[in-house]
Tab-separated table of C-alpha atoms in Angstrom:
chain	number	residue	atom	x	y	z
A	23	UNK	CA	1.878	-18.573	-27.685
A	24	UNK	CA	5.638	-17.416	-27.287
A	25	UNK	CA	5.253	-17.282	-23.297
A	26	UNK	CA	4.122	-21.061	-23.401
A	27	UNK	CA	6.677	-22.891	-25.833
A	28	UNK	CA	9.595	-20.715	-25.274
A	29	UNK	CA	12.278	-21.194	-22.124
A	30	UNK	CA	13.470	-17.893	-20.152
A	31	UNK	CA	16.399	-15.972	-21.305
A	32	UNK	CA	19.034	-16.549	-18.780
A	33	UNK	CA	21.315	-13.534	-19.778
A	34	UNK	CA	18.564	-11.134	-19.195
A	35	UNK	CA	17.429	-12.821	-15.605
A	36	UNK	CA	21.018	-13.012	-14.612
A	37	UNK	CA	21.311	-9.250	-15.426
A	38	UNK	CA	18.277	-7.899	-13.300
A	39	UNK	CA	19.741	-10.566	-10.997
A	40	UNK	CA	23.155	-8.621	-10.625
A	41	UNK	CA	20.876	-5.462	-9.932
A	42	UNK	CA	19.221	-7.043	-7.088
A	43	UNK	CA	22.651	-8.737	-5.744
A	44	UNK	CA	23.683	-5.002	-5.566
A	45	UNK	CA	20.855	-4.146	-3.704
A	46	UNK	CA	21.370	-7.198	-1.520
A	47	UNK	CA	24.966	-5.604	-0.784
A	48	UNK	CA	23.818	-2.323	0.274
A	49	UNK	CA	21.522	-4.135	2.832
A	50	UNK	CA	24.469	-5.766	4.370
A	51	UNK	CA	26.439	-2.616	4.951
A	52	UNK	CA	23.680	-1.559	8.119
A	53	UNK	CA	24.210	-4.017	10.446
A	54	UNK	CA	28.439	-3.438	9.902
A	55	UNK	CA	28.053	0.323	10.877
A	56	UNK	CA	25.771	-1.151	13.912
A	57	UNK	CA	28.384	-3.609	14.991
A	58	UNK	CA	30.992	-0.211	14.576
A	59	UNK	CA	28.699	1.570	17.071
A	60	UNK	CA	28.792	-1.530	19.816
A	61	UNK	CA	32.314	-1.897	19.315
A	62	UNK	CA	32.079	-5.389	17.869
A	63	UNK	CA	35.210	-4.981	15.064
A	64	UNK	CA	34.970	-8.785	13.783
A	65	UNK	CA	31.278	-8.822	13.208
A	66	UNK	CA	31.811	-5.522	11.226
A	67	UNK	CA	34.613	-6.520	9.419
A	68	UNK	CA	32.616	-9.994	8.546
A	69	UNK	CA	29.272	-7.740	7.248
A	70	UNK	CA	31.731	-5.169	5.534
A	71	UNK	CA	33.639	-8.379	3.870
A	72	UNK	CA	30.257	-9.998	2.697
A	73	UNK	CA	28.734	-6.499	1.650
A	74	UNK	CA	31.923	-5.738	-0.813
A	75	UNK	CA	32.021	-9.235	-2.138
A	76	UNK	CA	28.492	-9.221	-2.798
A	77	UNK	CA	28.371	-5.778	-4.742
A	78	UNK	CA	31.282	-6.558	-6.903
A	79	UNK	CA	29.640	-10.079	-7.741
A	80	UNK	CA	26.464	-8.042	-8.614
A	81	UNK	CA	28.297	-5.052	-10.674
A	82	UNK	CA	30.211	-7.740	-12.513
A	83	UNK	CA	26.806	-9.953	-13.372
A	84	UNK	CA	25.137	-6.424	-14.327
A	85	UNK	CA	27.638	-4.777	-16.439
A	86	UNK	CA	28.896	-8.068	-18.181
A	87	UNK	CA	25.580	-9.442	-19.506
A	88	UNK	CA	23.648	-7.630	-22.245
A	89	UNK	CA	20.647	-5.209	-21.564
A	90	UNK	CA	17.368	-7.230	-22.428
A	91	UNK	CA	13.584	-6.286	-21.529
A	92	UNK	CA	12.291	-9.197	-19.512
A	93	UNK	CA	9.384	-11.330	-20.304
A	94	UNK	CA	6.708	-12.347	-17.770
A	95	UNK	CA	7.657	-15.808	-17.229
A	96	UNK	CA	11.247	-14.148	-16.495
A	97	UNK	CA	10.086	-11.555	-14.158
A	98	UNK	CA	8.342	-14.677	-12.320
A	99	UNK	CA	11.936	-16.278	-12.211
A	100	UNK	CA	13.777	-12.973	-11.220
A	101	UNK	CA	11.051	-12.721	-8.310
A	102	UNK	CA	11.505	-16.517	-6.852
A	103	UNK	CA	15.308	-15.969	-6.879
A	104	UNK	CA	15.368	-12.373	-4.845
A	105	UNK	CA	14.215	-14.122	-1.294
A	106	UNK	CA	16.184	-17.286	-1.493
A	107	UNK	CA	19.526	-15.227	-2.875
A	108	UNK	CA	18.570	-12.631	0.067
A	109	UNK	CA	18.510	-15.315	2.574
A	110	UNK	CA	21.552	-17.058	1.406
A	111	UNK	CA	23.877	-14.201	1.299
A	112	UNK	CA	22.386	-13.018	4.736
A	113	UNK	CA	22.882	-15.924	6.017
A	114	UNK	CA	26.778	-15.768	5.890
A	115	UNK	CA	27.725	-13.304	8.025
A	116	UNK	CA	25.132	-14.888	10.537
A	117	UNK	CA	27.011	-18.121	10.360
A	118	UNK	CA	30.566	-16.573	10.642
A	119	UNK	CA	29.602	-14.283	13.563
A	120	UNK	CA	27.970	-16.714	15.928
A	121	UNK	CA	27.456	-20.062	16.518
A	122	UNK	CA	25.192	-21.175	14.739
A	123	UNK	CA	25.383	-24.026	12.179
A	124	UNK	CA	25.084	-23.168	8.649
A	125	UNK	CA	21.362	-24.590	8.728
A	126	UNK	CA	20.024	-22.706	11.543
A	127	UNK	CA	21.882	-19.706	10.180
A	128	UNK	CA	20.104	-20.135	6.915
A	129	UNK	CA	16.774	-20.616	8.486
A	130	UNK	CA	17.166	-17.638	10.639
A	131	UNK	CA	17.808	-15.635	7.491
A	132	UNK	CA	14.704	-16.943	5.541
A	133	UNK	CA	12.709	-16.285	8.608
A	134	UNK	CA	14.157	-12.814	8.220
A	135	UNK	CA	13.639	-11.999	4.911
A	136	UNK	CA	10.283	-13.579	4.560
A	137	UNK	CA	9.078	-11.764	7.540
A	138	UNK	CA	7.851	-14.702	9.512
A	139	UNK	CA	9.944	-14.225	12.735
A	140	UNK	CA	10.180	-18.089	13.730
A	141	UNK	CA	13.419	-18.576	15.254
A	142	UNK	CA	15.921	-21.297	16.100
A	143	UNK	CA	18.405	-19.149	17.417
A	144	UNK	CA	20.173	-19.239	21.134
A	145	UNK	CA	18.656	-16.004	23.286
A	146	UNK	CA	21.742	-14.658	23.758
A	147	UNK	CA	23.750	-13.721	20.589
A	148	UNK	CA	24.219	-9.753	21.040
A	149	UNK	CA	22.561	-6.721	20.061
A	150	UNK	CA	24.018	-6.615	16.558
A	151	UNK	CA	22.524	-10.272	15.609
A	152	UNK	CA	19.256	-8.880	17.110
A	153	UNK	CA	19.285	-5.801	14.824
A	154	UNK	CA	20.601	-7.773	11.976
A	155	UNK	CA	17.121	-10.282	12.023
A	156	UNK	CA	15.053	-7.241	12.581
A	157	UNK	CA	16.742	-5.164	9.661
A	158	UNK	CA	16.349	-8.031	7.422
A	159	UNK	CA	12.809	-8.272	8.303
A	160	UNK	CA	12.290	-4.785	7.441
A	161	UNK	CA	14.006	-5.055	4.006
A	162	UNK	CA	12.079	-8.372	3.386
A	163	UNK	CA	9.078	-5.873	3.814
A	164	UNK	CA	8.916	-4.335	0.653
A	165	UNK	CA	12.599	-2.484	1.093
A	166	UNK	CA	14.723	-4.657	-1.349
A	167	UNK	CA	12.045	-4.252	-4.370
A	168	UNK	CA	11.706	-0.700	-3.726
A	169	UNK	CA	15.446	-0.210	-3.320
A	170	UNK	CA	16.260	-1.799	-6.690
A	171	UNK	CA	13.277	-0.262	-8.649
A	172	UNK	CA	14.235	3.099	-7.261
A	173	UNK	CA	17.918	3.348	-7.809
A	174	UNK	CA	19.395	0.583	-10.085
A	175	UNK	CA	16.417	-0.165	-12.905
A	176	UNK	CA	15.284	2.209	-15.214
A	177	UNK	CA	11.856	2.841	-16.233
A	178	UNK	CA	9.956	0.280	-18.576
A	179	UNK	CA	8.670	-3.122	-19.439
A	180	UNK	CA	11.037	-4.719	-17.078
A	181	UNK	CA	10.485	-2.433	-14.578
A	182	UNK	CA	6.881	-3.230	-14.517
A	183	UNK	CA	7.372	-6.756	-14.430
A	184	UNK	CA	9.366	-6.942	-11.407
A	185	UNK	CA	7.025	-4.273	-9.616
A	186	UNK	CA	4.032	-6.404	-10.427
A	187	UNK	CA	5.461	-9.712	-9.647
A	188	UNK	CA	6.485	-8.533	-6.181
A	189	UNK	CA	4.196	-5.878	-5.358
A	190	UNK	CA	1.070	-5.703	-7.398
A	191	UNK	CA	-0.150	-4.664	-10.743
A	192	UNK	CA	-2.199	-1.709	-8.571
A	193	UNK	CA	0.124	1.559	-9.837
A	194	UNK	CA	-0.290	4.386	-7.480
A	195	UNK	CA	1.648	6.489	-10.041
A	196	UNK	CA	1.573	6.716	-13.541
A	197	UNK	CA	5.361	5.256	-13.373
A	198	UNK	CA	6.092	2.018	-11.861
A	199	UNK	CA	9.726	3.719	-10.574
A	200	UNK	CA	7.730	6.670	-9.081
A	201	UNK	CA	5.122	4.193	-7.417
A	202	UNK	CA	8.107	2.304	-5.901
A	203	UNK	CA	9.472	5.538	-4.833
A	204	UNK	CA	6.493	6.498	-3.307
A	205	UNK	CA	6.113	3.324	-1.764
A	206	UNK	CA	9.351	3.525	-0.165
A	207	UNK	CA	8.524	6.962	1.315
A	208	UNK	CA	5.295	5.402	2.842
A	209	UNK	CA	7.191	2.703	4.526
A	210	UNK	CA	9.732	4.813	6.031
A	211	UNK	CA	7.538	7.509	7.201
A	212	UNK	CA	5.277	4.785	9.024
A	213	UNK	CA	8.702	3.161	10.192
A	214	UNK	CA	9.843	6.723	12.008
A	215	UNK	CA	6.250	7.187	13.279
A	216	UNK	CA	6.512	3.401	15.052
A	217	UNK	CA	9.892	4.301	16.177
A	218	UNK	CA	8.460	7.241	17.900
A	219	UNK	CA	5.396	5.756	19.164
A	220	UNK	CA	7.365	2.756	20.608
A	221	UNK	CA	9.634	5.351	22.523
A	222	UNK	CA	7.172	7.156	23.795
A	223	UNK	CA	5.708	4.145	25.367
A	224	UNK	CA	8.429	3.440	27.164
A	225	UNK	CA	11.245	1.343	24.815
A	226	UNK	CA	14.170	1.991	25.134
A	227	UNK	CA	15.721	3.613	21.643
A	228	UNK	CA	17.394	0.050	20.716
A	229	UNK	CA	14.213	-2.163	21.623
A	230	UNK	CA	12.020	0.666	19.856
A	231	UNK	CA	14.336	0.702	16.555
A	232	UNK	CA	14.018	-3.071	16.351
A	233	UNK	CA	10.242	-3.679	17.254
A	234	UNK	CA	9.222	-0.953	14.560
A	235	UNK	CA	11.378	-2.625	12.108
A	236	UNK	CA	9.342	-5.813	12.806
A	237	UNK	CA	6.264	-4.072	13.315
A	238	UNK	CA	5.850	-2.618	10.265
A	239	UNK	CA	7.203	-5.486	7.829
A	240	UNK	CA	4.521	-7.438	10.001
A	241	UNK	CA	7.532	-9.257	11.151
A	242	UNK	CA	7.592	-10.553	14.778
A	243	UNK	CA	11.127	-10.830	15.729
A	244	UNK	CA	11.708	-9.513	19.259
A	245	UNK	CA	14.374	-8.547	21.295
A	246	UNK	CA	13.431	-10.647	24.108
A	247	UNK	CA	12.896	-14.599	24.302
A	248	UNK	CA	9.604	-13.904	25.771
A	249	UNK	CA	8.734	-11.490	23.197
A	250	UNK	CA	6.111	-8.956	23.568
A	251	UNK	CA	5.080	-10.532	27.515
A	252	UNK	CA	8.222	-9.097	28.463
A	253	UNK	CA	7.072	-5.567	28.584
A	254	UNK	CA	4.885	-5.244	31.130
A	255	UNK	CA	1.840	-2.952	30.999
A	256	UNK	CA	-0.683	-2.476	28.410
A	257	UNK	CA	0.820	0.812	26.325
A	258	UNK	CA	3.639	-1.750	24.490
A	259	UNK	CA	1.328	-4.200	23.483
A	260	UNK	CA	-1.187	-1.465	22.227
A	261	UNK	CA	1.492	0.483	20.380
A	262	UNK	CA	3.187	-2.971	18.563
A	263	UNK	CA	-0.174	-3.864	17.858
A	264	UNK	CA	-1.331	-0.669	15.912
A	265	UNK	CA	2.248	-0.698	14.198
A	266	UNK	CA	1.339	-3.846	13.296
A	267	UNK	CA	-2.160	-3.033	11.758
A	268	UNK	CA	-0.356	0.139	9.821
A	269	UNK	CA	1.795	-2.936	8.119
A	270	UNK	CA	-1.113	-4.564	6.995
A	271	UNK	CA	-3.169	-2.200	5.183
A	272	UNK	CA	-2.522	-1.782	1.546
A	273	UNK	CA	0.113	0.782	1.373
A	274	UNK	CA	-1.442	2.935	-1.706
A	275	UNK	CA	-4.194	3.983	0.532
A	276	UNK	CA	-1.830	6.155	2.681
A	277	UNK	CA	-1.445	8.601	0.448
A	278	UNK	CA	-5.299	8.754	-0.767
A	279	UNK	CA	-5.582	9.089	3.108
A	280	UNK	CA	-3.979	12.304	3.217
A	281	UNK	CA	-6.603	13.900	1.072
A	282	UNK	CA	-9.467	12.162	2.530
A	283	UNK	CA	-8.950	10.216	6.065
A	284	UNK	CA	-12.071	8.269	5.624
A	285	UNK	CA	-10.906	6.584	2.525
A	286	UNK	CA	-9.353	3.750	5.084
A	287	UNK	CA	-12.717	3.316	6.285
A	288	UNK	CA	-14.546	3.328	2.907
A	289	UNK	CA	-12.120	0.374	1.568
A	290	UNK	CA	-13.512	-2.850	1.465
A	291	UNK	CA	-10.445	-4.553	2.628
A	292	UNK	CA	-9.967	-2.303	5.660
A	293	UNK	CA	-13.811	-3.133	6.836
A	294	UNK	CA	-13.376	-6.700	6.507
A	295	UNK	CA	-10.333	-6.244	8.448
A	296	UNK	CA	-11.689	-4.661	11.368
A	297	UNK	CA	-14.572	-6.990	11.488
A	298	UNK	CA	-12.581	-10.281	11.267
A	299	UNK	CA	-10.198	-8.990	14.043
A	300	UNK	CA	-13.550	-8.374	16.423
A	301	UNK	CA	-14.988	-11.383	15.689
A	302	UNK	CA	-11.771	-12.919	15.784
A	303	UNK	CA	-10.695	-11.405	19.568
A	304	UNK	CA	-14.356	-12.111	21.014
A	305	UNK	CA	-14.138	-16.072	19.955
A	306	UNK	CA	-10.352	-16.129	21.237
A	307	UNK	CA	-11.511	-14.868	24.500
A	308	UNK	CA	-14.503	-17.314	24.304
A	309	UNK	CA	-12.028	-20.094	23.756
A	310	UNK	CA	-9.843	-19.090	26.758
A	311	UNK	CA	-12.610	-18.813	29.427
A	312	UNK	CA	-14.469	-21.508	28.092
A	313	UNK	CA	-11.101	-23.719	28.472
A	314	UNK	CA	-10.705	-22.589	31.685
A	315	UNK	CA	-13.980	-23.418	32.942
A	316	UNK	CA	-13.860	-26.719	31.567
A	317	UNK	CA	-10.790	-27.936	32.993
A	318	UNK	CA	-9.300	-25.337	35.174
A	319	UNK	CA	-5.745	-25.514	33.786
A	320	UNK	CA	-5.443	-22.896	31.304
A	321	UNK	CA	-2.093	-21.068	31.492
A	322	UNK	CA	-1.436	-18.218	33.838
A	323	UNK	CA	-3.722	-16.073	31.860
A	324	UNK	CA	-7.514	-16.776	32.889
A	325	UNK	CA	-7.204	-17.995	36.577
A	326	UNK	CA	-5.840	-14.678	37.966
A	327	UNK	CA	-6.334	-12.028	35.345
A	328	UNK	CA	-9.409	-9.613	35.161
A	329	UNK	CA	-11.745	-9.911	31.694
A	330	UNK	CA	-10.530	-6.846	30.523
A	331	UNK	CA	-6.658	-8.244	30.877
A	332	UNK	CA	-8.135	-11.328	29.036
A	333	UNK	CA	-9.468	-9.211	26.545
A	334	UNK	CA	-6.632	-7.348	25.829
A	335	UNK	CA	-4.520	-10.212	25.377
A	336	UNK	CA	-7.399	-11.836	23.205
A	337	UNK	CA	-7.091	-8.850	20.666
A	338	UNK	CA	-3.185	-8.548	20.744
A	339	UNK	CA	-3.128	-12.510	19.795
A	340	UNK	CA	-6.002	-12.209	17.350
A	341	UNK	CA	-4.242	-9.193	15.779
A	342	UNK	CA	-1.034	-10.425	15.775
A	343	UNK	CA	-2.155	-13.874	13.806
A	344	UNK	CA	-4.268	-11.712	11.422
A	345	UNK	CA	-1.640	-9.366	10.365
A	346	UNK	CA	0.467	-11.791	10.166
A	347	UNK	CA	3.233	-9.806	12.562
A	348	UNK	CA	3.947	-13.124	14.986
A	349	UNK	CA	4.643	-11.081	18.313
A	350	UNK	CA	2.952	-12.992	21.091
A	351	UNK	CA	1.878	-11.878	24.883
A	352	UNK	CA	1.667	-15.122	26.074
A	353	UNK	CA	2.948	-18.980	25.880
A	354	UNK	CA	0.815	-19.795	22.665
A	355	UNK	CA	2.342	-23.300	23.493
A	356	UNK	CA	-0.284	-23.594	26.535
A	357	UNK	CA	-3.440	-22.205	24.576
A	358	UNK	CA	-6.135	-24.966	24.525
A	359	UNK	CA	-6.978	-26.641	21.179
A	360	UNK	CA	-9.443	-24.767	19.702
A	361	UNK	CA	-7.723	-21.107	20.719
A	362	UNK	CA	-5.003	-22.657	18.421
A	363	UNK	CA	-7.324	-23.768	15.714
A	364	UNK	CA	-8.692	-20.038	15.689
A	365	UNK	CA	-5.040	-18.577	15.329
A	366	UNK	CA	-4.281	-20.978	12.824
A	367	UNK	CA	-7.590	-19.597	10.665
A	368	UNK	CA	-6.509	-16.185	11.246
A	369	UNK	CA	-2.929	-16.849	10.165
A	370	UNK	CA	-4.543	-18.243	6.549
A	371	UNK	CA	-6.787	-14.901	6.051
A	372	UNK	CA	-3.637	-12.742	6.650
A	373	UNK	CA	-3.755	-8.981	5.988
A	374	UNK	CA	-4.789	-6.760	3.060
A	375	UNK	CA	-3.150	-6.956	-0.704
A	376	UNK	CA	-0.437	-4.471	-1.204
A	377	UNK	CA	0.770	-4.514	2.591
A	378	UNK	CA	3.640	-6.472	3.922
A	379	UNK	CA	1.344	-8.690	5.432
A	380	UNK	CA	1.606	-12.500	4.291
A	381	UNK	CA	-1.215	-15.426	4.263
A	382	UNK	CA	-3.807	-15.670	1.628
A	383	UNK	CA	-4.959	-12.330	1.834
A	384	UNK	CA	-8.058	-10.645	2.258
A	385	UNK	CA	-8.849	-9.251	-0.798
A	386	UNK	CA	-8.711	-13.261	-2.093
A	387	UNK	CA	-10.834	-14.479	0.628
A	388	UNK	CA	-13.856	-11.743	0.182
A	389	UNK	CA	-13.653	-12.578	-3.294
A	390	UNK	CA	-14.003	-16.386	-2.713
A	391	UNK	CA	-16.708	-15.721	-0.489
A	392	UNK	CA	-18.586	-13.635	-3.190
A	393	UNK	CA	-18.161	-15.926	-5.385
A	394	UNK	CA	-20.314	-18.660	-3.333
A	395	UNK	CA	-22.611	-16.201	-2.812
A	396	UNK	CA	-22.897	-15.715	-6.586
A	397	UNK	CA	-23.035	-19.316	-7.451
A	398	UNK	CA	-26.094	-19.694	-5.379
A	399	UNK	CA	-27.599	-16.495	-6.318
A	400	UNK	CA	-27.436	-17.662	-10.000
A	401	UNK	CA	-29.196	-20.503	-9.050
A	402	UNK	CA	-32.642	-18.343	-8.963
A	403	UNK	CA	-31.893	-16.167	-11.847
A	404	UNK	CA	-32.368	-16.637	-15.439
A	405	UNK	CA	-29.615	-18.467	-17.289
A	406	UNK	CA	-29.298	-15.824	-19.507
A	407	UNK	CA	-28.658	-12.786	-17.097
A	408	UNK	CA	-25.196	-11.462	-16.744
A	409	UNK	CA	-24.068	-11.363	-13.124
A	410	UNK	CA	-20.701	-10.177	-12.867
A	411	UNK	CA	-18.685	-11.012	-10.003
A	412	UNK	CA	-17.540	-7.337	-7.905
A	413	UNK	CA	-15.755	-6.429	-4.726
A	414	UNK	CA	-16.811	-2.921	-3.816
A	415	UNK	CA	-16.913	-1.085	-7.255
A	416	UNK	CA	-14.397	-3.427	-9.007
A	417	UNK	CA	-15.462	-6.193	-11.206
A	418	UNK	CA	-13.010	-9.019	-11.255
A	419	UNK	CA	-12.286	-10.702	-14.439
A	420	UNK	CA	-12.353	-14.473	-14.986
A	421	UNK	CA	-8.726	-14.576	-15.778
A	422	UNK	CA	-8.158	-12.962	-12.196
A	423	UNK	CA	-10.391	-15.359	-10.696
A	424	UNK	CA	-8.665	-18.383	-12.056
A	425	UNK	CA	-5.573	-16.971	-10.769
A	426	UNK	CA	-6.839	-16.516	-7.622
A	427	UNK	CA	-8.445	-19.728	-7.296
A	428	UNK	CA	-5.354	-21.812	-8.121
A	429	UNK	CA	-3.228	-19.925	-5.837
A	430	UNK	CA	-5.831	-20.891	-3.113
A	431	UNK	CA	-5.640	-24.446	-3.994
A	432	UNK	CA	-1.830	-24.432	-4.322
A	433	UNK	CA	-1.973	-23.057	-0.583
A	434	UNK	CA	-4.065	-25.470	0.921
A	435	UNK	CA	-2.190	-28.482	-1.101
A	436	UNK	CA	1.207	-27.314	0.518
A	437	UNK	CA	-0.505	-26.723	4.198
A	438	UNK	CA	-1.922	-30.554	4.133
A	439	UNK	CA	1.413	-31.846	2.578
A	440	UNK	CA	3.806	-29.821	5.093
A	441	UNK	CA	1.630	-30.623	8.121
A	442	UNK	CA	1.498	-34.710	6.938
A	443	UNK	CA	5.347	-34.761	7.216
A	444	UNK	CA	5.537	-33.202	10.483
A	445	UNK	CA	3.062	-35.957	11.709
A	446	UNK	CA	5.348	-38.048	10.302
A	447	UNK	CA	8.027	-36.970	12.585
A	448	UNK	CA	5.819	-37.281	15.708
A	449	UNK	CA	4.427	-33.826	15.956
A	450	UNK	CA	0.706	-33.813	17.272
A	451	UNK	CA	-1.275	-32.868	14.111
A	452	UNK	CA	-2.809	-29.715	15.948
A	453	UNK	CA	0.589	-28.098	16.413
A	454	UNK	CA	2.077	-29.326	13.220
A	455	UNK	CA	-1.016	-27.472	11.371
A	456	UNK	CA	-0.200	-24.665	13.553
A	457	UNK	CA	3.301	-24.327	12.910
A	458	UNK	CA	3.157	-24.939	9.300
A	459	UNK	CA	0.146	-22.276	8.954
A	460	UNK	CA	2.747	-19.606	10.843
A	461	UNK	CA	5.436	-20.385	8.092
A	462	UNK	CA	3.149	-20.603	5.232
A	463	UNK	CA	1.441	-17.681	6.520
A	464	UNK	CA	4.812	-15.899	7.050
A	465	UNK	CA	3.424	-15.325	10.683
A	466	UNK	CA	6.059	-16.468	13.360
A	467	UNK	CA	3.760	-17.501	16.177
A	468	UNK	CA	5.069	-21.022	17.512
A	469	UNK	CA	3.038	-23.587	19.685
A	470	UNK	CA	6.755	-24.573	20.941
A	471	UNK	CA	7.606	-26.773	17.989
A	472	UNK	CA	10.130	-24.851	16.365
A	473	UNK	CA	13.420	-24.353	18.056
A	474	UNK	CA	17.134	-25.300	17.256
A	475	UNK	CA	16.370	-29.090	18.483
A	476	UNK	CA	14.013	-30.223	15.552
A	477	UNK	CA	15.099	-32.345	12.818
A	478	UNK	CA	16.900	-30.837	10.055
A	479	UNK	CA	14.125	-32.022	7.699
A	480	UNK	CA	11.364	-30.032	9.622
A	481	UNK	CA	13.741	-27.141	9.167
A	482	UNK	CA	14.157	-27.526	5.928
A	483	UNK	CA	10.086	-27.756	5.245
A	484	UNK	CA	9.793	-24.793	7.193
A	485	UNK	CA	12.079	-22.891	5.173
A	486	UNK	CA	10.761	-24.180	1.801
A	487	UNK	CA	6.926	-23.045	3.509
A	488	UNK	CA	8.113	-19.474	4.536
A	489	UNK	CA	9.927	-18.838	0.813
A	490	UNK	CA	6.813	-19.968	-0.892
A	491	UNK	CA	4.427	-17.856	1.539
A	492	UNK	CA	6.352	-14.904	0.907
A	493	UNK	CA	6.807	-15.649	-2.838
A	494	UNK	CA	3.294	-16.231	-3.258
A	495	UNK	CA	3.735	-19.825	-4.338
A	496	UNK	CA	3.456	-19.344	-8.346
A	497	UNK	CA	6.789	-17.788	-9.073
A	498	UNK	CA	8.550	-20.652	-6.992
A	499	UNK	CA	6.821	-23.197	-8.877
A	500	UNK	CA	7.613	-21.700	-12.325
A	501	UNK	CA	11.301	-21.803	-11.334
A	502	UNK	CA	11.210	-25.403	-11.030
A	503	UNK	CA	9.358	-26.059	-13.938
A	504	UNK	CA	11.406	-27.636	-16.617
A	505	UNK	CA	9.288	-25.798	-19.736
A	506	UNK	CA	10.804	-22.381	-18.261
A	507	UNK	CA	14.399	-23.662	-19.006
A	508	UNK	CA	13.973	-26.058	-21.601
A	509	UNK	CA	11.882	-25.385	-25.052
A	510	UNK	CA	9.268	-27.581	-26.534
A	511	UNK	CA	8.861	-28.214	-30.421
A	512	UNK	CA	6.077	-27.036	-32.310
A	513	UNK	CA	4.573	-27.538	-35.504
A	514	UNK	CA	6.477	-24.242	-36.574
A	515	UNK	CA	9.736	-24.868	-35.036
A	516	UNK	CA	9.884	-28.224	-36.533
A	517	UNK	CA	9.092	-26.922	-40.286
A	518	UNK	CA	11.799	-24.125	-39.906
A	519	UNK	CA	14.326	-26.885	-38.498
A	520	UNK	CA	13.482	-29.369	-41.615
A	521	UNK	CA	13.821	-26.153	-44.015
A	522	UNK	CA	17.406	-25.903	-42.537
């Protein structure tokens, strides 16, 4: 009852937010080092100044405010504040070191920390900018939460609630701090493997680092305006796809896979992921061939390419949408409507729970399908029969099912409302749905709508959608609920007041 009727404790939230701010300040130091490497002294000074200012602010907040454990609602509010705050701070050096407007710098920063990959930036802003937004995506994956839990917050109730609201309640170690450290090690190892694989596939060290950071985080920013389509041959796209798949699998499975490599194939989310990717690739190939057969005008894809090349492009694009990485090997804007609709559906599904991928997530989709199946099965069973809802060997409790159902309904509502807002601005419905699906799923594929020239209102809508998709809606809604900040009177509290 306390959680329902009492407002949050702002001091407890601000103290933890101060510790998060210290982590954000540490993050700003990496682009400063890269700027020095490339001889960009002014840009290095900008990032260094921002990093120092943020570190001092975070230190002041965390030291001056009292130490108090967070309640659940306060952990949700903190989770809702992490990514907007990271985006605001990260937008400052982008704005000061480029010719981008404040809104465009914020848009690029939001797209980075939410691991989306939609961009309104001009193509010639230099290597420091390209690295900084790739770095933002890598940090936005699980980096900032792992950094804070591993270094700045002591084990305890607060650590668990921050971990649960940002990573999930499934712990791979008895202590959430130990779990966060293990996840961080897995994240770094996968990133190093990706850098090595990309360099072996022919990328330069700089391109390999930037693309690895964006692949493992399923972010999708590229160092080239044409994205992966700028690299010739099949090896680079295949390697990028592999790295994105590694980032879209539950990170908690990797330590188990060291003992039993088959654990990945035994996992229900991985099995469904493989099945959805295979079916999605086949249908996408069909939409390309069928559209080319019907009107003989499909991009430069299918007219001059062999079936094997069309299949490889289809596989890469389908995986890019499903993993929510957002890399592209072809002009998405020129795809037929059926192909865009299929990609939108894949973007809604997303990757596995416990990964850096966005979307509704495969586990939730499995659960909802099983709920539909169970509903029909119960029609043929005696009313007293107990039929628990199970995913694999795990029984899903009613409370969790209610949370997941509410989340999916909210996801659909936001998708519809945002798409409607785009159509009011003159965007075609199919393109509006695709763009909003990409933002809300934190994907980054674009049908050509997103760019510096779109109205500011649409940029703001996309920013909100990206944040909602990354934070997973509920914490951000809790942040703006009046009862989060203002308590309500109960019979007990009114009686206490009358006695005074």
